[in-house]
Amino acid sequence: MPDDACAARARQRAGVGIGLLLVLVLGAALLIALPEDESPDDYGACRARAVRSWQADDGLTAEFARYGDDASRADDWTGGDGTHSVRLPDGRVLWLFSDTYLGRVYGPPNPAGEPHAWRDVTTPLVRNSAVLMRDGRLRSTLPAPLFADPAPNQWRWPVAARVEPRSPGSPEQVVRVLLWVRTAGQAPWVYGVPTATEVATLSLPGLRVESVVKVLDQQLVPDPSRRVLFGTTLVEEDGWSYVFGGDDGQAASRPASHAYVARVREGGLADPAAWQYWNGSAWAAGARPRPVLGDGRRTGVGSAFSVVRDDGAYVLFTMATGTKGLTTVASYWACSPAGPWHGPAKEFSPPLPQGQVAAYNPQVHPVLSGEGRLVLSYDVNWLETTGAAAQLSRNVSLYRPRFVTLRTAPRR
């Protein structure tokens, strides 16, 4: 089956460094606030949740296509993956992306005579970007990359973000952005060796990067497939931020990776000493994180998945395991951040464009959800073993997020 290792080899042959394609087979995890002295099984029961129905959100998908195709600027976003969002206090929505194409887009036909908008094949990638939305319309791209490379042959991918007090109890708010640091490596680490989790602090309302703090350094973990990066998803609950992460087991040819969880008091994300990790039996500062989901075979996650609180349960969305992992989204549920986990539950296959493409990185966007519905994005990329960069340039619509709207119900 095509998995993360296969996708990485394909990207190596194609000569393209598209960030989160390495996580095509994604996973599931769920969370809830536990008192210090309680184990997962001590937590009260919740009702199982599963997807009841879904439909394509053509309006949101079209808005990103409109903005990406706008040729009025040559330095704004035209495509990217690793889609995350956070609502700012003034109502704007900050969209964060990993590997990103800027530059100019040209209307169809493309040089091959196909009816696609296109970009020049020499257009460079930047490792991260941020786009602002107001009143449902994308307005501007912040100077990119927003987060500079930490060192030669290293880069930063932004993941989950939240607005929180500058420090616990402070009346001043800032934006915290979780960052994954990766270091260039050799096969099977063609997408970068997991290196560290960082937290950036952005000012409000100006969104100036004030600082970047390393909260978990993984360079001393000898096996890169066992290194854990946190921040693929974040859930706010009862004064805590529950931050999920994963290892890179799939790069070591395991069918699935493991999920982990940490928690931080509100206002403390940028303080490494404030982080507590689930160590298998309790939350502890400075502990070695222990998996909360995944047996490395039938169940597990990739490096990117999404968790949301839904009617008392926590639901995690991920690409399905097996051969369906390139096209189909599955979900898991639990009553506690540390499990026990249940699933996978009902699956669904969102629409994909024609061609050798795959869906990956399903992310729920609470800032756009409500009234019983969940808005979920998924990224799309080209999987052909050669010419991926050319394909993404000759049809710019491929490397952009797409959206669906979900409704869940108690699982039967």
XYZ file of C-alpha atoms in Angstrom:
412
model
C 0.000 0.000 0.000
C 1.121 3.584 -0.423
C 2.139 4.908 2.993
C 4.344 7.661 4.421
C 7.563 5.911 3.394
C 6.274 5.353 -0.143
C 5.118 8.934 -0.375
C 8.496 10.160 0.848
C 10.303 8.086 -1.760
C 7.969 9.433 -4.423
C 8.692 12.986 -3.307
C 12.415 12.298 -3.340
C 12.244 11.075 -6.923
C 10.057 14.015 -7.857
C 12.504 16.431 -6.253
C 9.769 18.311 -4.411
C 9.691 19.102 -0.688
C 5.974 19.410 -0.041
C 5.656 19.408 3.736
C 2.837 17.345 5.143
C 2.538 14.824 2.327
C 4.693 12.698 4.601
C 1.614 12.149 6.769
C -0.770 10.614 4.271
C -1.946 7.963 6.701
C -3.129 9.980 9.640
C -4.679 8.978 12.913
C -7.056 9.460 15.753
C -6.948 10.688 19.348
C -9.325 12.192 21.886
C -9.005 14.154 25.096
C -10.575 15.437 28.312
C -9.318 17.189 31.448
C -8.279 14.747 34.157
C -7.625 15.706 37.764
C -4.053 15.106 38.833
C -4.782 11.857 40.721
C -7.175 10.200 38.258
C -6.436 7.578 35.652
C -8.294 7.467 32.321
C -10.696 4.774 33.515
C -11.676 6.905 36.526
C -13.245 9.507 34.283
C -17.009 9.476 33.816
C -18.604 7.831 30.823
C -19.386 9.687 27.620
C -21.338 8.671 24.559
C -19.586 7.303 21.505
C -19.602 9.641 18.505
C -19.390 8.954 14.805
C -19.914 10.853 11.563
C -23.628 10.904 10.718
C -23.429 12.864 7.482
C -21.106 15.092 5.500
C -21.116 17.296 2.444
C -18.533 19.236 0.476
C -18.168 22.874 1.567
C -17.814 24.346 -1.898
C -17.937 27.933 -0.634
C -14.835 27.688 1.550
C -12.950 25.669 -1.047
C -13.791 28.281 -3.679
C -12.617 31.112 -1.416
C -9.113 29.666 -1.210
C -9.152 29.119 -4.975
C -10.218 32.739 -5.526
C -7.489 34.112 -3.312
C -4.800 31.814 -4.683
C -5.665 32.690 -8.286
C -5.712 36.452 -7.676
C -2.878 37.840 -9.801
C -2.880 41.361 -8.316
C 0.186 40.551 -6.163
C 3.292 38.492 -6.763
C 4.209 37.913 -3.098
C 1.066 36.344 -1.677
C -0.156 32.796 -1.036
C -1.037 30.701 -4.082
C -0.981 27.222 -2.522
C 0.112 25.322 0.547
C -0.544 22.455 2.948
C -0.554 21.899 6.694
C -3.768 23.918 7.094
C -4.507 25.277 10.611
C -6.606 28.201 11.840
C -7.128 30.363 14.914
C -9.604 33.200 15.539
C -8.111 36.463 16.781
C -9.824 38.701 19.368
C -10.835 41.268 16.713
C -12.691 38.622 14.687
C -10.039 37.955 12.058
C -9.017 34.357 11.360
C -5.316 33.574 11.021
C -4.638 30.672 8.647
C -1.269 28.941 9.018
C 0.405 26.794 6.353
C 3.544 24.697 6.069
C 5.325 24.456 2.693
C 3.862 27.243 0.558
C 3.988 28.578 -2.983
C 3.915 32.345 -3.329
C 4.374 34.114 -6.657
C 1.992 34.837 -9.515
C -0.722 32.617 -10.972
C -1.654 32.774 -14.638
C -5.067 32.032 -16.066
C -5.835 29.023 -18.233
C -4.914 27.465 -20.506
C -1.573 26.336 -19.116
C 1.487 25.863 -21.366
C 0.351 22.290 -22.039
C -2.969 23.576 -23.378
C -4.939 22.270 -20.396
C -7.797 24.305 -18.841
C -5.944 24.983 -15.575
C -4.570 28.082 -13.897
C -0.795 27.659 -13.580
C 2.429 29.058 -12.150
C 5.974 29.092 -13.456
C 7.892 25.926 -12.573
C 10.711 28.036 -11.141
C 8.435 29.465 -8.426
C 10.156 28.782 -5.080
C 8.664 27.227 -1.978
C 8.804 28.853 1.450
C 8.620 26.653 4.529
C 5.656 28.433 6.145
C 3.133 31.210 5.600
C 0.127 32.915 7.184
C -2.986 34.390 5.580
C -5.597 36.625 7.210
C -9.350 36.231 6.739
C -12.059 38.691 7.749
C -15.812 38.149 7.409
C -15.253 34.924 5.517
C -12.975 36.475 2.895
C -9.200 36.026 2.621
C -7.581 39.464 2.656
C -3.784 39.371 2.855
C -0.644 37.265 3.242
C 1.821 38.113 5.991
C 5.471 38.476 4.903
C 6.705 34.938 4.297
C 8.225 32.907 5.686
C 6.693 34.066 8.946
C 9.005 31.843 11.012
C 12.650 31.927 9.953
C 14.753 28.775 9.713
C 16.363 28.076 13.105
C 19.672 26.911 11.596
C 21.174 25.826 8.285
C 19.395 22.744 6.899
C 16.572 23.148 9.414
C 13.085 24.582 9.001
C 9.898 25.291 10.926
C 6.397 24.071 10.114
C 3.585 25.806 12.054
C 0.833 23.589 13.387
C -1.840 24.298 16.037
C -2.300 27.766 17.528
C -4.396 29.524 20.164
C -4.936 32.932 21.721
C -4.095 32.910 25.418
C -2.905 35.254 28.203
C 0.729 36.322 27.891
C 1.247 34.580 31.239
C -1.211 32.857 33.600
C -3.684 35.452 34.845
C -2.383 38.262 32.622
C -5.003 40.546 31.025
C -2.839 40.853 27.883
C -3.430 38.336 25.132
C -0.996 36.945 22.565
C -1.066 34.270 19.883
C 0.883 31.098 20.556
C 1.846 28.989 17.546
C 3.242 25.468 17.897
C 6.151 24.805 15.532
C 7.767 21.602 14.334
C 11.498 21.792 13.709
C 12.911 19.336 11.178
C 16.468 18.818 9.979
C 17.447 17.759 6.475
C 18.267 14.067 6.308
C 18.830 11.077 4.079
C 16.315 8.394 3.138
C 13.996 7.457 4.713
C 14.105 10.948 6.253
C 13.817 12.790 2.955
C 11.133 15.019 4.512
C 13.395 15.911 7.434
C 14.387 14.340 10.717
C 12.099 15.246 13.669
C 14.112 17.612 15.832
C 12.093 19.697 18.308
C 8.764 21.260 19.260
C 8.806 25.036 19.676
C 6.266 27.698 20.609
C 6.234 31.100 18.951
C 4.616 34.149 20.545
C 2.934 36.660 18.214
C 1.829 40.112 19.340
C -1.748 41.336 19.047
C -3.107 42.880 16.986
C 0.015 43.280 14.839
C 1.067 39.591 14.688
C 4.748 40.390 15.091
C 6.875 37.381 16.023
C 8.190 38.293 19.476
C 9.937 35.094 20.486
C 10.373 31.406 19.741
C 10.967 28.994 22.637
C 11.964 25.340 22.414
C 9.669 23.297 24.671
C 10.728 19.745 23.780
C 14.098 18.873 22.242
C 14.235 15.416 20.653
C 17.789 15.384 19.307
C 19.021 13.066 22.063
C 16.438 10.376 21.208
C 18.657 8.047 19.155
C 15.919 6.488 17.001
C 14.352 9.254 14.872
C 11.190 7.181 14.426
C 10.628 7.414 18.211
C 10.954 11.187 18.399
C 7.726 12.969 19.301
C 6.616 16.333 17.922
C 3.643 18.008 19.591
C 1.062 20.374 18.167
C -0.756 18.598 15.359
C -3.931 19.539 17.214
C -4.862 21.431 20.371
C -8.051 21.433 22.473
C -8.879 24.032 25.112
C -10.766 22.668 28.107
C -11.308 23.928 31.679
C -8.258 26.182 31.716
C -5.970 23.652 30.057
C -4.533 23.309 26.577
C -4.363 19.644 25.611
C -1.714 19.292 22.917
C -1.474 16.127 20.830
C 1.520 14.881 18.922
C 2.914 11.880 17.110
C 6.101 10.029 16.310
C 7.368 9.063 12.859
C 6.932 5.324 13.035
C 5.799 5.156 9.442
C 9.182 6.367 8.271
C 10.596 3.236 9.902
C 8.208 1.122 7.787
C 5.693 0.575 10.565
C 2.099 0.715 9.251
C 1.093 3.356 11.785
C 2.610 5.831 14.212
C 1.625 6.489 17.831
C -0.275 9.406 19.356
C 0.823 11.237 22.504
C -0.675 14.022 24.595
C 0.583 16.812 26.839
C -1.256 19.502 28.760
C -0.433 23.071 29.744
C -2.265 25.574 31.951
C -3.741 28.524 30.059
C -1.047 31.153 29.577
C 1.816 28.681 29.857
C 2.358 27.307 26.365
C 5.609 29.235 25.934
C 6.990 28.011 29.289
C 8.708 24.610 28.929
C 8.421 24.031 32.688
C 4.626 24.318 32.485
C 4.239 21.350 30.139
C 3.003 18.060 31.583
C 3.194 14.846 29.557
C 1.102 11.718 29.899
C 3.679 9.115 30.966
C 1.386 6.102 30.862
C -0.162 6.539 34.300
C -0.108 10.242 35.221
C 0.611 13.776 34.016
C 4.179 14.754 34.848
C 6.551 17.576 33.966
C 9.745 16.473 32.266
C 8.432 12.958 31.724
C 9.107 10.843 28.666
C 5.775 10.878 26.790
C 4.090 7.500 26.417
C 1.666 6.598 23.637
C -2.033 6.993 24.241
C -3.146 5.506 20.918
C -1.724 3.129 18.360
C -0.448 -0.419 18.195
C 1.798 0.335 15.221
C -0.258 -1.976 13.002
C -4.056 -1.831 12.889
C -4.483 1.406 14.820
C -2.392 4.529 15.053
C -1.776 7.960 13.618
C 0.472 9.855 11.301
C 2.222 13.106 12.145
C -0.941 15.126 11.540
C -4.449 14.509 12.851
C -7.182 16.578 14.448
C -9.119 16.376 17.719
C -12.306 18.206 18.683
C -14.616 18.178 21.714
C -18.054 17.015 20.620
C -21.062 16.515 22.920
C -18.986 15.395 25.886
C -16.653 13.143 23.916
C -13.431 13.804 22.104
C -13.319 12.856 18.452
C -10.189 12.512 16.355
C -10.189 12.612 12.552
C -7.506 10.887 10.532
C -6.957 9.263 7.181
C -7.972 5.613 7.307
C -5.408 2.846 7.596
C -4.633 0.459 4.769
C -5.057 1.203 1.094
C -7.896 3.622 1.890
C -5.423 5.927 3.608
C -5.006 8.099 0.526
C -8.700 8.859 0.037
C -10.768 8.076 3.140
C -11.179 9.819 6.512
C -11.881 7.804 9.660
C -12.548 8.849 13.252
C -11.913 7.618 16.787
C -13.502 8.707 20.053
C -12.723 8.671 23.785
C -13.816 10.167 27.068
C -10.288 11.017 28.202
C -7.196 12.477 26.563
C -5.234 9.413 27.649
C -7.838 6.925 26.484
C -8.993 4.275 26.266
C -9.526 4.889 22.568
C -12.350 3.419 20.502
C -12.665 3.001 16.765
C -12.146 3.528 13.984
C -15.714 4.637 13.485
C -17.647 5.347 10.288
C -15.491 6.493 7.379
C -16.140 8.843 4.486
C -14.312 9.767 1.286
C -14.252 13.490 0.461
C -14.103 14.619 -3.182
C -10.722 14.667 -4.891
C -9.620 16.127 -8.219
C -8.758 13.787 -11.044
C -5.263 12.407 -11.379
C -2.707 10.669 -9.184
C -3.625 12.610 -6.052
C -4.090 11.924 -2.353
C -5.881 13.528 0.565
C -4.088 14.039 3.889
C -3.979 16.152 7.064
C -7.699 16.295 8.019
C -8.105 19.265 10.369
C -11.248 20.419 12.171
C -11.612 24.206 12.371
C -13.616 25.118 15.509
C -13.433 28.801 14.525
C -15.761 28.026 11.599
C -17.813 25.272 13.253
C -20.979 25.525 15.341
C -24.664 24.712 15.570
C -24.031 20.993 15.427
C -21.691 21.041 12.451
C -17.921 20.646 12.148
C -15.892 22.217 9.350
C -12.986 20.005 8.314
C -10.231 20.732 5.806
C -8.024 18.250 4.020
C -4.946 18.884 1.918
C -4.355 17.495 -1.576
C -1.107 16.629 -3.309
C 0.180 14.804 -6.383
C 1.445 11.261 -5.890
C 2.943 10.352 -9.238
C 6.505 9.146 -8.763
C 8.001 11.640 -11.203
C 7.167 15.198 -12.122
C 5.252 16.143 -8.981
C 6.580 19.703 -8.933
C 5.601 20.185 -12.551
C 2.114 18.837 -11.908
C 1.583 21.239 -9.009
C 2.659 24.119 -11.253
C 0.616 23.192 -14.317
C -2.558 22.905 -12.162
C -2.352 25.203 -9.138
C -5.696 24.010 -7.759
C -4.146 20.729 -6.612
C -2.010 22.024 -3.753
C -4.693 23.830 -1.775
C -7.021 22.909 1.106
C -10.499 21.604 0.443
C -13.343 21.613 2.949
C -16.287 19.493 4.068
C -18.979 20.072 6.679
C -19.702 17.171 9.059
C -22.475 16.291 11.455
C -21.895 13.669 14.131
C -24.295 11.526 16.149
C -24.112 8.903 18.894
C -22.473 5.807 17.514
C -24.711 2.758 17.246
